[in-house]
Tab-separated table of C-alpha atoms in Angstrom:
chain	number	residue	atom	x	y	z
A	1	MET	CA	91.066	66.183	-10.580
A	2	SER	CA	87.664	65.705	-12.938
A	3	VAL	CA	85.330	61.995	-13.173
A	4	GLN	CA	83.348	60.943	-16.051
A	5	VAL	CA	80.865	58.328	-15.928
A	6	GLU	CA	80.474	55.621	-18.240
A	7	LYS	CA	77.030	53.382	-17.629
A	8	LEU	CA	77.825	50.321	-19.464
A	9	GLU	CA	74.991	47.210	-19.541
A	10	LYS	CA	73.861	45.234	-16.700
A	11	SER	CA	74.730	47.939	-12.917
A	12	MET	CA	78.368	48.275	-15.208
A	13	ALA	CA	80.041	51.330	-15.478
A	14	LYS	CA	82.968	53.125	-16.000
A	15	LEU	CA	85.041	55.866	-14.654
A	16	THR	CA	87.047	58.074	-16.381
A	17	ILE	CA	89.504	59.871	-13.690
A	18	GLU	CA	91.810	62.991	-14.935
A	19	VAL	CA	94.219	63.921	-12.613
A	20	ALA	CA	96.025	66.891	-13.672
A	21	ALA	CA	99.831	66.476	-15.018
A	22	GLU	CA	100.343	68.785	-12.533
A	23	GLU	CA	99.825	66.005	-9.398
A	24	LEU	CA	101.811	63.172	-11.997
A	25	GLU	CA	105.314	65.403	-11.114
A	26	LYS	CA	104.058	65.558	-7.555
A	27	ALA	CA	103.608	61.218	-7.646
A	28	ILE	CA	106.681	60.798	-9.454
A	29	GLN	CA	108.538	63.349	-8.088
A	30	ASN	CA	107.965	61.086	-5.034
A	31	ALA	CA	108.158	57.968	-6.138
A	32	TYR	CA	112.171	58.787	-7.134
A	33	ASN	CA	112.264	60.467	-3.303
A	34	LYS	CA	111.320	56.799	-2.135
A	35	ASP	CA	113.862	54.744	-4.373
A	36	LYS	CA	116.226	56.098	-4.750
A	37	ASN	CA	119.060	55.619	-1.702
A	38	LYS	CA	117.841	51.887	-3.659
A	39	ILE	CA	119.655	52.393	-6.855
A	40	GLN	CA	123.307	52.591	-7.804
A	41	LEU	CA	124.813	54.360	-10.919
A	42	PRO	CA	128.781	54.770	-11.858
A	43	GLY	CA	130.256	57.895	-11.210
A	44	PHE	CA	127.492	58.939	-7.390
A	45	ARG	CA	127.109	57.353	-4.544
A	46	LYS	CA	124.272	54.680	-3.580
A	47	GLY	CA	120.664	57.627	-3.539
A	48	LYS	CA	123.028	60.603	-4.640
A	49	ALA	CA	122.481	60.634	-8.135
A	50	PRO	CA	120.083	63.292	-9.943
A	51	ARG	CA	116.525	61.917	-10.985
A	52	LYS	CA	116.829	63.093	-14.656
A	53	MET	CA	119.817	60.289	-14.794
A	54	ILE	CA	117.933	57.571	-13.687
A	55	GLU	CA	115.551	57.750	-15.588
A	56	ARG	CA	118.373	58.187	-18.965
A	57	MET	CA	119.335	54.388	-18.213
A	58	TYR	CA	116.180	52.904	-17.296
A	59	GLY	CA	114.180	54.504	-19.247
A	60	VAL	CA	111.716	57.608	-18.960
A	61	GLY	CA	108.594	55.352	-16.999
A	62	VAL	CA	111.236	53.965	-14.951
A	63	PHE	CA	109.134	55.647	-11.413
A	64	TYR	CA	105.462	55.601	-13.270
A	65	GLU	CA	104.698	52.495	-11.912
A	66	ASP	CA	104.776	53.811	-8.571
A	67	ALA	CA	103.195	57.092	-9.401
A	68	ALA	CA	100.590	54.456	-10.648
A	69	ASN	CA	99.580	53.700	-7.515
A	70	GLU	CA	99.956	56.401	-5.850
A	71	LEU	CA	97.357	58.127	-7.997
A	72	ILE	CA	94.576	55.120	-8.072
A	73	ASN	CA	95.041	55.301	-4.495
A	74	ASN	CA	94.449	58.909	-3.523
A	75	GLU	CA	91.936	59.858	-6.123
A	76	TYR	CA	89.908	57.026	-6.350
A	77	PRO	CA	88.023	57.010	-3.544
A	78	LYS	CA	87.577	61.003	-3.903
A	79	ALA	CA	85.900	60.201	-8.237
A	80	ALA	CA	83.565	57.246	-6.690
A	81	GLU	CA	82.170	59.787	-4.156
A	82	GLU	CA	82.186	62.711	-6.379
A	83	SER	CA	80.553	60.705	-9.771
A	84	GLY	CA	77.327	60.318	-7.326
A	85	GLU	CA	76.464	56.618	-7.874
A	86	SER	CA	76.675	54.039	-5.758
A	87	ILE	CA	78.960	51.691	-6.130
A	88	VAL	CA	79.063	48.045	-4.536
A	89	SER	CA	82.961	46.314	-6.915
A	90	ASN	CA	86.481	47.063	-5.500
A	91	PRO	CA	87.188	48.303	-9.402
A	92	LYS	CA	88.608	47.090	-12.106
A	93	ILE	CA	91.440	49.034	-12.925
A	94	GLU	CA	93.265	50.272	-16.327
A	95	VAL	CA	95.663	53.067	-16.837
A	96	VAL	CA	94.707	54.300	-19.978
A	97	GLN	CA	97.542	57.856	-19.849
A	98	ILE	CA	100.372	58.101	-17.787
A	99	GLU	CA	103.680	60.686	-19.995
A	100	SER	CA	105.074	63.733	-17.832
A	101	GLY	CA	103.782	66.570	-19.023
A	102	LYS	CA	100.163	65.988	-20.057
A	103	PRO	CA	97.475	64.593	-17.473
A	104	PHE	CA	97.178	60.698	-16.210
A	105	ILE	CA	94.272	59.502	-16.643
A	106	PHE	CA	92.553	55.972	-15.814
A	107	THR	CA	89.791	54.230	-15.427
A	108	ALA	CA	87.751	52.116	-13.258
A	109	GLU	CA	85.574	49.740	-13.981
A	110	VAL	CA	82.684	48.944	-11.426
A	111	ALA	CA	79.648	47.689	-10.364
A	112	LEU	CA	76.023	50.149	-9.393
A	113	LYS	CA	73.634	49.305	-7.353
A	114	PRO	CA	71.755	47.717	-9.362
A	115	PRO	CA	67.467	48.300	-9.447
A	116	VAL	CA	65.128	45.681	-7.795
A	117	GLY	CA	61.998	45.363	-9.371
A	118	LEU	CA	60.376	44.458	-5.281
A	119	GLY	CA	57.836	42.224	-4.567
A	120	LYS	CA	55.007	42.207	-2.235
A	121	TYR	CA	56.570	42.410	1.142
A	122	LYS	CA	52.911	42.757	3.017
A	123	GLY	CA	51.187	39.735	4.507
A	124	ILE	CA	53.729	37.153	3.425
A	125	LYS	CA	52.908	33.981	4.493
A	126	VAL	CA	56.057	32.266	7.411
A	127	THR	CA	55.400	29.224	9.427
A	128	LYS	CA	54.489	29.720	12.905
A	129	GLN	CA	56.969	28.806	15.557
A	130	ASP	CA	56.299	26.238	18.808
A	131	THR	CA	57.258	28.730	21.512
A	132	GLU	CA	55.687	26.846	24.114
A	133	VAL	CA	59.085	26.051	27.056
A	134	THR	CA	58.466	22.823	27.865
A	135	ASP	CA	58.985	21.811	31.579
A	136	ALA	CA	61.835	18.782	29.567
A	137	ASP	CA	63.125	22.039	28.083
A	138	ILE	CA	63.285	22.843	32.080
A	139	ASP	CA	65.369	19.934	33.250
A	140	ALA	CA	67.689	20.139	30.123
A	141	GLU	CA	68.414	24.101	30.495
A	142	ILE	CA	69.222	22.815	34.369
A	143	LYS	CA	71.485	19.858	34.150
A	144	THR	CA	73.918	20.707	31.084
A	145	GLU	CA	74.531	23.476	34.724
A	146	LEU	CA	74.358	20.327	36.960
A	147	ASN	CA	77.032	19.605	34.811
A	148	LYS	CA	78.996	21.979	34.365
A	149	ASN	CA	79.892	22.110	38.565
A	150	ALA	CA	79.824	18.900	38.790
A	151	ARG	CA	83.345	17.321	40.237
A	152	VAL	CA	84.804	14.692	39.004
A	153	VAL	CA	86.429	11.715	40.851
A	154	ASP	CA	88.398	8.556	39.775
A	155	VAL	CA	85.829	5.305	40.905
A	156	THR	CA	88.408	1.737	41.540
A	157	ASP	CA	85.308	0.074	43.377
A	158	ARG	CA	82.993	-1.681	39.587
A	159	ALA	CA	82.827	-2.126	36.483
A	160	VAL	CA	83.045	0.816	32.585
A	161	LYS	CA	79.449	2.500	32.732
A	162	MET	CA	78.270	5.253	30.386
A	163	ASP	CA	79.480	8.306	29.341
A	164	ASP	CA	82.052	7.501	32.820
A	165	GLN	CA	85.765	9.581	31.222
A	166	ILE	CA	88.569	6.495	31.016
A	167	THR	CA	92.187	5.609	30.498
A	168	LEU	CA	93.141	2.633	27.523
A	169	ASP	CA	95.562	1.331	26.268
A	170	PHE	CA	94.471	-0.175	22.831
A	171	GLU	CA	95.176	-2.236	19.823
A	172	GLY	CA	93.749	-2.648	16.461
A	173	PHE	CA	93.689	-5.252	14.459
A	174	VAL	CA	92.421	-5.932	10.729
A	175	ASP	CA	92.670	-9.810	9.123
A	176	ASP	CA	95.532	-11.084	13.347
A	177	LYS	CA	98.056	-8.105	11.955
A	178	ALA	CA	98.568	-4.602	13.952
A	179	PHE	CA	97.671	-1.689	11.858
A	180	GLU	CA	99.847	1.626	11.393
A	181	GLY	CA	97.842	4.467	13.838
A	182	GLY	CA	95.950	1.682	15.727
A	183	LYS	CA	97.650	2.074	18.494
A	184	GLY	CA	97.012	4.020	22.180
A	185	THR	CA	98.427	4.525	25.754
A	186	ASP	CA	97.040	5.988	28.003
A	187	TYR	CA	93.653	7.925	25.811
A	188	PRO	CA	91.507	9.874	27.970
A	189	LEU	CA	88.059	8.780	26.931
A	190	THR	CA	83.737	10.084	27.201
A	191	ILE	CA	82.093	6.621	27.208
A	192	GLY	CA	79.608	7.511	25.050
A	193	SER	CA	81.148	10.589	22.433
A	194	GLY	CA	80.580	8.583	19.516
A	195	SER	CA	84.950	9.574	19.400
A	196	PHE	CA	85.362	6.079	17.551
A	197	ILE	CA	83.974	4.333	15.178
A	198	PRO	CA	80.650	2.939	15.646
A	199	GLY	CA	79.518	0.483	18.628
A	200	PHE	CA	83.654	0.604	19.568
A	201	GLU	CA	82.099	2.328	23.389
A	202	ASP	CA	79.180	0.503	23.140
A	203	GLN	CA	81.523	-3.084	23.854
A	204	LEU	CA	82.931	-0.836	27.004
A	205	VAL	CA	80.649	-0.747	29.257
A	206	GLY	CA	81.460	-3.653	31.356
A	207	ALA	CA	85.140	-3.990	31.432
A	208	GLU	CA	86.629	-3.959	34.322
A	209	ILE	CA	89.475	-1.880	35.234
A	210	GLY	CA	93.305	-4.060	34.687
A	211	LYS	CA	91.346	-6.546	32.379
A	212	GLU	CA	92.160	-6.506	28.600
A	213	VAL	CA	89.725	-6.826	26.342
A	214	SER	CA	88.148	-7.495	22.502
A	215	VAL	CA	85.968	-5.283	20.827
A	216	ASN	CA	84.607	-6.291	17.532
A	217	VAL	CA	84.162	-3.522	15.065
A	218	SER	CA	83.606	-2.649	11.156
A	219	PHE	CA	84.965	0.695	9.481
A	220	PRO	CA	82.989	2.879	8.358
A	221	GLU	CA	82.722	2.709	4.315
A	222	GLU	CA	83.654	6.624	3.533
A	223	TYR	CA	86.756	5.522	6.545
A	224	GLN	CA	89.661	8.571	5.332
A	225	GLU	CA	91.667	5.529	5.090
A	226	LYS	CA	91.249	3.854	2.120
A	227	SER	CA	92.942	1.055	2.842
A	228	LEU	CA	91.185	-0.373	6.147
A	229	ALA	CA	87.603	1.263	4.893
A	230	GLY	CA	84.689	-1.264	5.110
A	231	LYS	CA	87.096	-3.358	7.034
A	232	ALA	CA	86.317	-6.109	10.111
A	233	ALA	CA	88.940	-4.995	12.997
A	234	THR	CA	89.636	-5.965	16.465
A	235	PHE	CA	91.295	-3.461	19.232
A	236	LYS	CA	92.664	-5.273	21.900
A	237	CYS	CA	91.588	-2.976	25.047
A	238	THR	CA	92.153	-2.238	29.107
A	239	VAL	CA	91.249	0.558	30.906
A	240	LYS	CA	93.835	2.019	33.078
A	241	GLY	CA	91.629	4.209	34.905
A	242	ILE	CA	88.166	5.010	34.943
A	243	LYS	CA	86.036	8.589	36.635
A	244	GLU	CA	82.697	9.597	37.263
A	245	LYS	CA	80.934	13.210	36.872
A	246	GLN	CA	79.654	13.393	39.826
A	247	LEU	CA	76.346	15.567	40.273
A	248	PRO	CA	74.976	18.520	42.135
A	249	GLU	CA	72.269	17.429	44.861
A	250	LEU	CA	69.522	19.776	42.330
A	251	ASN	CA	68.760	22.471	45.962
A	252	ASP	CA	68.725	25.795	47.181
A	253	GLU	CA	72.258	25.856	48.403
A	254	PHE	CA	72.677	25.070	44.157
A	255	ALA	CA	70.584	27.655	42.721
A	256	SER	CA	72.087	30.381	44.761
A	257	ASN	CA	75.281	29.012	43.542
A	258	VAL	CA	75.138	29.379	40.298
A	259	SER	CA	72.798	32.281	40.179
A	260	GLU	CA	71.217	35.528	41.770
A	261	PHE	CA	68.629	33.965	43.325
A	262	GLU	CA	68.510	31.713	46.562
A	263	THR	CA	66.075	29.960	46.345
A	264	LEU	CA	65.934	26.220	43.690
A	265	ALA	CA	62.453	27.890	42.257
A	266	GLU	CA	63.592	31.051	41.459
A	267	TYR	CA	65.900	29.517	39.869
A	268	LYS	CA	63.999	28.031	37.678
A	269	GLU	CA	61.440	30.736	37.098
A	270	SER	CA	64.643	32.638	35.704
A	271	VAL	CA	65.971	29.738	33.190
A	272	LYS	CA	62.248	30.014	31.865
A	273	LYS	CA	62.639	33.163	31.547
A	274	LYS	CA	65.362	32.576	29.872
A	275	LEU	CA	63.926	30.167	27.386
A	276	GLU	CA	61.263	32.036	26.211
A	277	ASP	CA	63.413	35.367	25.127
A	278	ARG	CA	65.477	32.268	23.853
A	279	LYS	CA	62.670	30.691	21.949
A	280	ASN	CA	61.605	33.575	20.861
A	281	ALA	CA	64.545	34.579	18.921
A	282	GLU	CA	65.445	32.232	17.230
A	283	ALA	CA	61.745	31.744	16.380
A	284	LYS	CA	61.635	35.595	14.956
A	285	ALA	CA	64.809	35.517	13.043
A	286	LYS	CA	63.865	32.041	11.987
A	287	LYS	CA	60.745	34.186	11.051
A	288	GLU	CA	62.654	36.324	9.119
A	289	ASP	CA	64.269	34.464	6.567
A	290	GLU	CA	61.860	32.787	5.543
A	291	ALA	CA	59.356	36.540	4.485
A	292	VAL	CA	62.769	37.015	3.432
A	293	LYS	CA	63.584	34.598	1.459
A	294	ALA	CA	60.340	34.366	-0.116
A	295	LEU	CA	60.628	38.519	-0.633
A	296	ILE	CA	64.139	37.909	-3.321
A	297	ASP	CA	61.713	35.147	-5.150
A	298	ASP	CA	58.753	36.894	-5.449
A	299	SER	CA	61.027	39.997	-6.716
A	300	GLU	CA	63.430	41.196	-9.566
A	301	ILE	CA	67.219	41.343	-9.348
A	302	GLU	CA	69.716	40.829	-11.430
A	303	LEU	CA	72.690	40.990	-9.471
A	304	PRO	CA	76.345	42.671	-11.231
A	305	GLU	CA	79.059	39.768	-11.118
A	306	PRO	CA	82.234	41.605	-9.311
A	307	MET	CA	78.731	43.126	-6.923
A	308	VAL	CA	78.702	38.909	-5.906
A	309	GLU	CA	82.674	38.007	-6.591
A	310	THR	CA	82.835	41.160	-3.792
A	311	GLN	CA	80.313	40.002	-1.855
A	312	GLN	CA	82.360	36.455	-1.885
A	313	ARG	CA	85.425	37.532	-1.336
A	314	GLN	CA	84.068	38.744	2.124
A	315	ILE	CA	82.449	36.128	4.052
A	316	VAL	CA	86.116	34.071	2.996
A	317	ASN	CA	88.219	37.003	4.788
A	318	ASP	CA	85.558	37.083	7.295
A	319	PHE	CA	86.647	33.355	7.783
A	320	ALA	CA	90.088	33.685	7.662
A	321	GLN	CA	89.305	35.762	10.805
A	322	ARG	CA	87.811	33.441	12.740
A	323	MET	CA	90.498	31.266	11.767
A	324	GLN	CA	92.599	32.508	12.774
A	325	TYR	CA	91.454	34.589	16.181
A	326	GLN	CA	91.695	30.735	16.860
A	327	GLY	CA	95.723	30.603	15.694
A	328	LEU	CA	95.661	28.208	12.895
A	329	THR	CA	96.266	30.365	9.422
A	330	MET	CA	94.058	29.616	6.117
A	331	GLU	CA	96.510	28.203	4.055
A	332	GLN	CA	96.769	25.890	7.654
A	333	TYR	CA	93.612	25.243	6.450
A	334	LEU	CA	93.092	24.772	3.107
A	335	GLN	CA	96.265	22.358	3.916
A	336	TYR	CA	93.761	20.220	6.616
A	337	THR	CA	90.791	20.435	4.621
A	338	GLY	CA	92.748	19.635	0.823
A	339	THR	CA	90.471	22.316	-0.457
A	340	THR	CA	92.159	25.380	-1.780
A	341	ALA	CA	90.464	29.000	-2.431
A	342	GLU	CA	89.311	29.327	-5.945
A	343	LYS	CA	87.282	25.680	-3.981
A	344	MET	CA	85.665	27.421	-0.767
A	345	LEU	CA	84.887	31.151	-2.704
A	346	GLU	CA	82.625	28.693	-4.823
A	347	GLN	CA	81.365	27.342	-2.326
A	348	VAL	CA	80.286	30.497	-0.745
A	349	ARG	CA	78.924	32.128	-3.718
A	350	PRO	CA	74.876	31.105	-3.183
A	351	GLN	CA	76.040	32.698	0.817
A	352	ALA	CA	76.940	35.405	-0.617
A	353	GLU	CA	74.063	36.045	-3.406
A	354	GLU	CA	71.232	35.322	-1.130
A	355	ARG	CA	73.266	37.941	0.895
A	356	ILE	CA	73.254	40.624	-0.355
A	357	LYS	CA	69.479	39.991	-1.874
A	358	SER	CA	68.388	40.095	1.455
A	359	ARG	CA	70.209	43.177	1.054
A	360	LEU	CA	68.796	44.249	-1.602
A	361	VAL	CA	65.186	44.226	-1.085
A	362	LEU	CA	65.057	45.289	2.643
A	363	GLU	CA	66.456	48.719	1.521
A	364	GLU	CA	63.386	48.688	-1.204
A	365	VAL	CA	61.201	48.080	1.797
A	366	ALA	CA	63.288	50.844	4.039
A	367	LYS	CA	62.785	53.430	0.870
A	368	ALA	CA	58.946	52.293	0.405
A	369	GLU	CA	57.661	52.027	3.451
A	370	ASN	CA	59.094	56.322	4.285
A	371	ILE	CA	61.337	54.173	7.848
A	372	GLU	CA	64.241	56.345	9.102
A	373	VAL	CA	66.454	55.828	11.448
A	374	SER	CA	67.230	58.208	14.545
A	375	ASP	CA	70.193	59.765	16.475
A	376	ASP	CA	68.859	58.802	18.617
A	377	GLU	CA	69.181	54.975	17.019
A	378	VAL	CA	71.818	55.325	16.366
A	379	ASN	CA	72.994	57.325	19.301
A	380	ALA	CA	72.109	54.021	20.917
A	381	GLU	CA	73.264	51.596	18.965
A	382	VAL	CA	77.239	53.739	19.633
A	383	GLN	CA	75.811	52.811	23.343
A	384	LYS	CA	75.876	48.892	22.505
A	385	MET	CA	79.340	48.975	21.455
A	386	ALA	CA	80.929	50.949	23.983
A	387	ASP	CA	79.927	49.016	26.607
A	388	GLN	CA	80.975	45.786	24.871
A	389	TYR	CA	84.398	47.504	24.631
A	390	GLN	CA	84.172	49.760	27.784
A	391	MET	CA	85.015	52.338	25.427
A	392	GLU	CA	83.675	55.867	26.363
A	393	VAL	CA	81.338	57.173	23.330
A	394	GLU	CA	82.162	59.904	22.125
A	395	LYS	CA	85.838	57.463	21.550
A	396	VAL	CA	83.736	55.331	19.546
A	397	LYS	CA	82.095	57.065	17.937
A	398	GLU	CA	86.126	58.782	16.710
A	399	ILE	CA	86.529	54.567	15.381
A	400	LEU	CA	83.619	54.438	13.711
A	401	GLY	CA	84.181	58.042	11.184
A	402	GLU	CA	81.058	59.048	9.265
A	403	SER	CA	81.705	56.801	6.947
A	404	GLN	CA	80.717	53.808	9.274
A	405	LEU	CA	78.315	55.903	11.673
A	406	LYS	CA	76.651	55.857	8.243
A	407	THR	CA	76.677	52.025	7.308
A	408	LEU	CA	75.535	52.455	10.786
A	409	ARG	CA	72.156	53.784	10.912
A	410	GLU	CA	71.127	51.789	7.046
A	411	ASP	CA	71.340	48.813	8.617
A	412	LEU	CA	69.460	50.046	11.522
A	413	ALA	CA	67.247	50.888	8.966
A	414	VAL	CA	67.836	47.942	7.180
A	415	GLN	CA	66.190	45.634	9.983
A	416	LYS	CA	63.194	47.841	10.963
A	417	ALA	CA	62.194	46.859	6.932
A	418	ALA	CA	63.088	43.257	8.586
A	419	ASP	CA	60.818	43.823	11.269
A	420	PHE	CA	58.408	45.638	9.554
A	421	ILE	CA	57.753	42.331	6.303
A	422	VAL	CA	57.568	39.981	9.748
A	423	GLU	CA	54.824	42.891	11.962
A	424	ASN	CA	53.265	42.135	9.026
A	425	ALA	CA	53.211	38.872	7.751
A	426	LYS	CA	50.841	36.490	7.806
A	427	GLU	CA	51.311	32.971	10.195
A	428	THR	CA	50.422	28.981	8.835
A	429	ALA	CA	50.325	26.447	11.265
A	430	ALA	CA	53.668	23.830	10.909
A	431	LYS	CA	52.257	21.232	7.677
A	432	LYS	CA	51.144	17.544	9.276
A	433	THR	CA	52.205	15.171	8.038
A	434	THR	CA	49.927	12.026	9.606
A	435	LYS	CA	47.613	10.482	8.428
A	436	LYS	CA	44.788	11.104	10.833
A	437	ALA	CA	46.110	15.949	10.313
A	438	GLU	CA	45.416	15.234	6.816
A	439	LYS	CA	42.245	13.498	6.633
A	440	ALA	CA	40.974	16.600	9.674
A	441	ASP	CA	41.909	18.950	7.105
A	442	ASP	CA	40.416	16.801	4.102
A	443	GLU	CA	37.336	17.639	6.023
A	444	GLU	CA	37.925	21.215	6.835
A	445	ALA	CA	38.851	22.289	3.230
A	446	GLU	CA	35.157	20.147	2.216
A	447	GLU	CA	33.220	22.295	4.702
A	448	LYS	CA	33.772	25.428	3.695
A	449	PRO	CA	32.123	27.444	1.229
A	450	LYS	CA	32.727	27.548	-2.216
A	451	ARG	CA	33.744	31.411	-3.441
A	452	THR	CA	32.193	31.661	-6.579
A	453	ARG	CA	34.409	32.214	-9.788
A	454	LYS	CA	33.350	35.878	-9.344
A	455	THR	CA	33.938	37.359	-5.723
A	456	ALA	CA	37.529	35.768	-6.285
A	457	ALA	CA	37.956	38.080	-9.805
A	458	LYS	CA	36.036	40.287	-6.696
A	459	LYS	CA	39.170	39.964	-4.441
A	460	ALA	CA	41.790	40.397	-6.203
A	461	ASP	CA	40.466	43.135	-8.861
A	462	ALA	CA	40.574	44.773	-4.408
A	463	GLU	CA	44.220	43.715	-3.780
A	464	GLU	CA	45.700	45.185	-7.913
A	465	ALA	CA	43.682	48.648	-6.601
A	466	THR	CA	45.445	48.328	-2.445
A	467	GLU	CA	49.287	47.425	-4.391
A	468	GLU	CA	48.623	50.980	-6.182
A	469	LYS	CA	47.615	52.657	-3.482
A	470	PRO	CA	50.658	55.805	-2.884
A	471	LYS	CA	53.036	54.276	-0.153
A	472	ARG	CA	52.248	55.225	3.119
A	473	THR	CA	55.129	55.743	6.218
A	474	ARG	CA	55.368	52.847	8.059
A	475	LYS	CA	53.737	54.478	11.758
A	476	THR	CA	50.623	55.167	9.106
A	477	THR	CA	50.122	52.119	7.726
A	478	LYS	CA	50.482	49.872	10.742
A	479	LYS	CA	47.916	52.042	12.433
A	480	THR	CA	46.179	51.327	9.384
A	481	GLU	CA	45.995	47.577	9.022
A	482	GLU	CA	45.751	47.081	12.860
């Protein structure tokens, strides 16, 4: 096999791949062996017709398509690697020559990783995130845990209250006529859940078991059933049963039941620590998103169309897999939502472009800062996978293979680059919206001394000179800036 690379415009390339005639002959013979049992010719038992007779009957190219597919599947990956190019899309294949006794020639048009004009990645301004954990935050988290451990008990001695779980019979009328789909029997409803039309559940508060009540509501203008949209309706409702949650008492016993701690004080402290970790992680993620977006905006990248299309399909395929885990096929999802695969691809296009650009700029930062990933760091990540799936480390490495391990190393370098730009970002306070705050900002601005044009120009020259300095390693850069 030989491969020639022709560079095209907009980060595209055409690979011309030539496979020896002997390999084509083998592929044609393989196609014959695979299909001969399906072919019957007069005078021959099924599966016993010689290849030459079949080719004479159906044409010399009867096995060409299967042979070509076999060779393309086998030879393209080798050619892509041999080309030495960074291919970032699926190939567009075209057969140039296929004829017995001659080399098999095909072309593969592919997108290459585009060049990146990297913008300023140090000192990016990001919004300072609030990571304070308040007593209200802790109480809300504990309340969630209390609700998880609540008992549900029947209530017979009072009317419906907010948050009750009720069993309901109802029938809806518009202009005194019952409408289709407006009737329910033994319907489970949690009051305050917002499951029904706005205002419906509120009017059931105070309803007593076995007594019919009328609920008057209006369907929203954008209601899915067009014949009911915007219309006033009356529902005749009968509450058949009431259940309420009984929360456990918040004490040391509860703490020991839901955690590893023996006292409520220790449990609350652990909840606070968990919330702090969560808020810090969320703040870091927000700053990272903000910094990367700013870097993308300040960089120059022209994405080849096939690269975007490949990413779009990957996003949709990932979504389809998640749907399968929930027992829903992609066809069912499209039917239920009234959309099409083409519309979905178009909807995810902005996400695909942002994902690609994020990766590209962070890879460039990793190169610029000589960010490397050690074997120990790769092994630590593999160990996490092994722990997660309860497998031996060596087995995980075997499953991943060299290609996936290389990708894992690249992913870790990209994450290090993201951490680097966040560490070197400049935090700014969130914008104040009150008039009092705006006035304070104005007064602060007036108090600041005016900077002369000469001083400003001098600073600009200094920044330009700094950007022209040779790149240093991440460790050295960080130490110098500190």
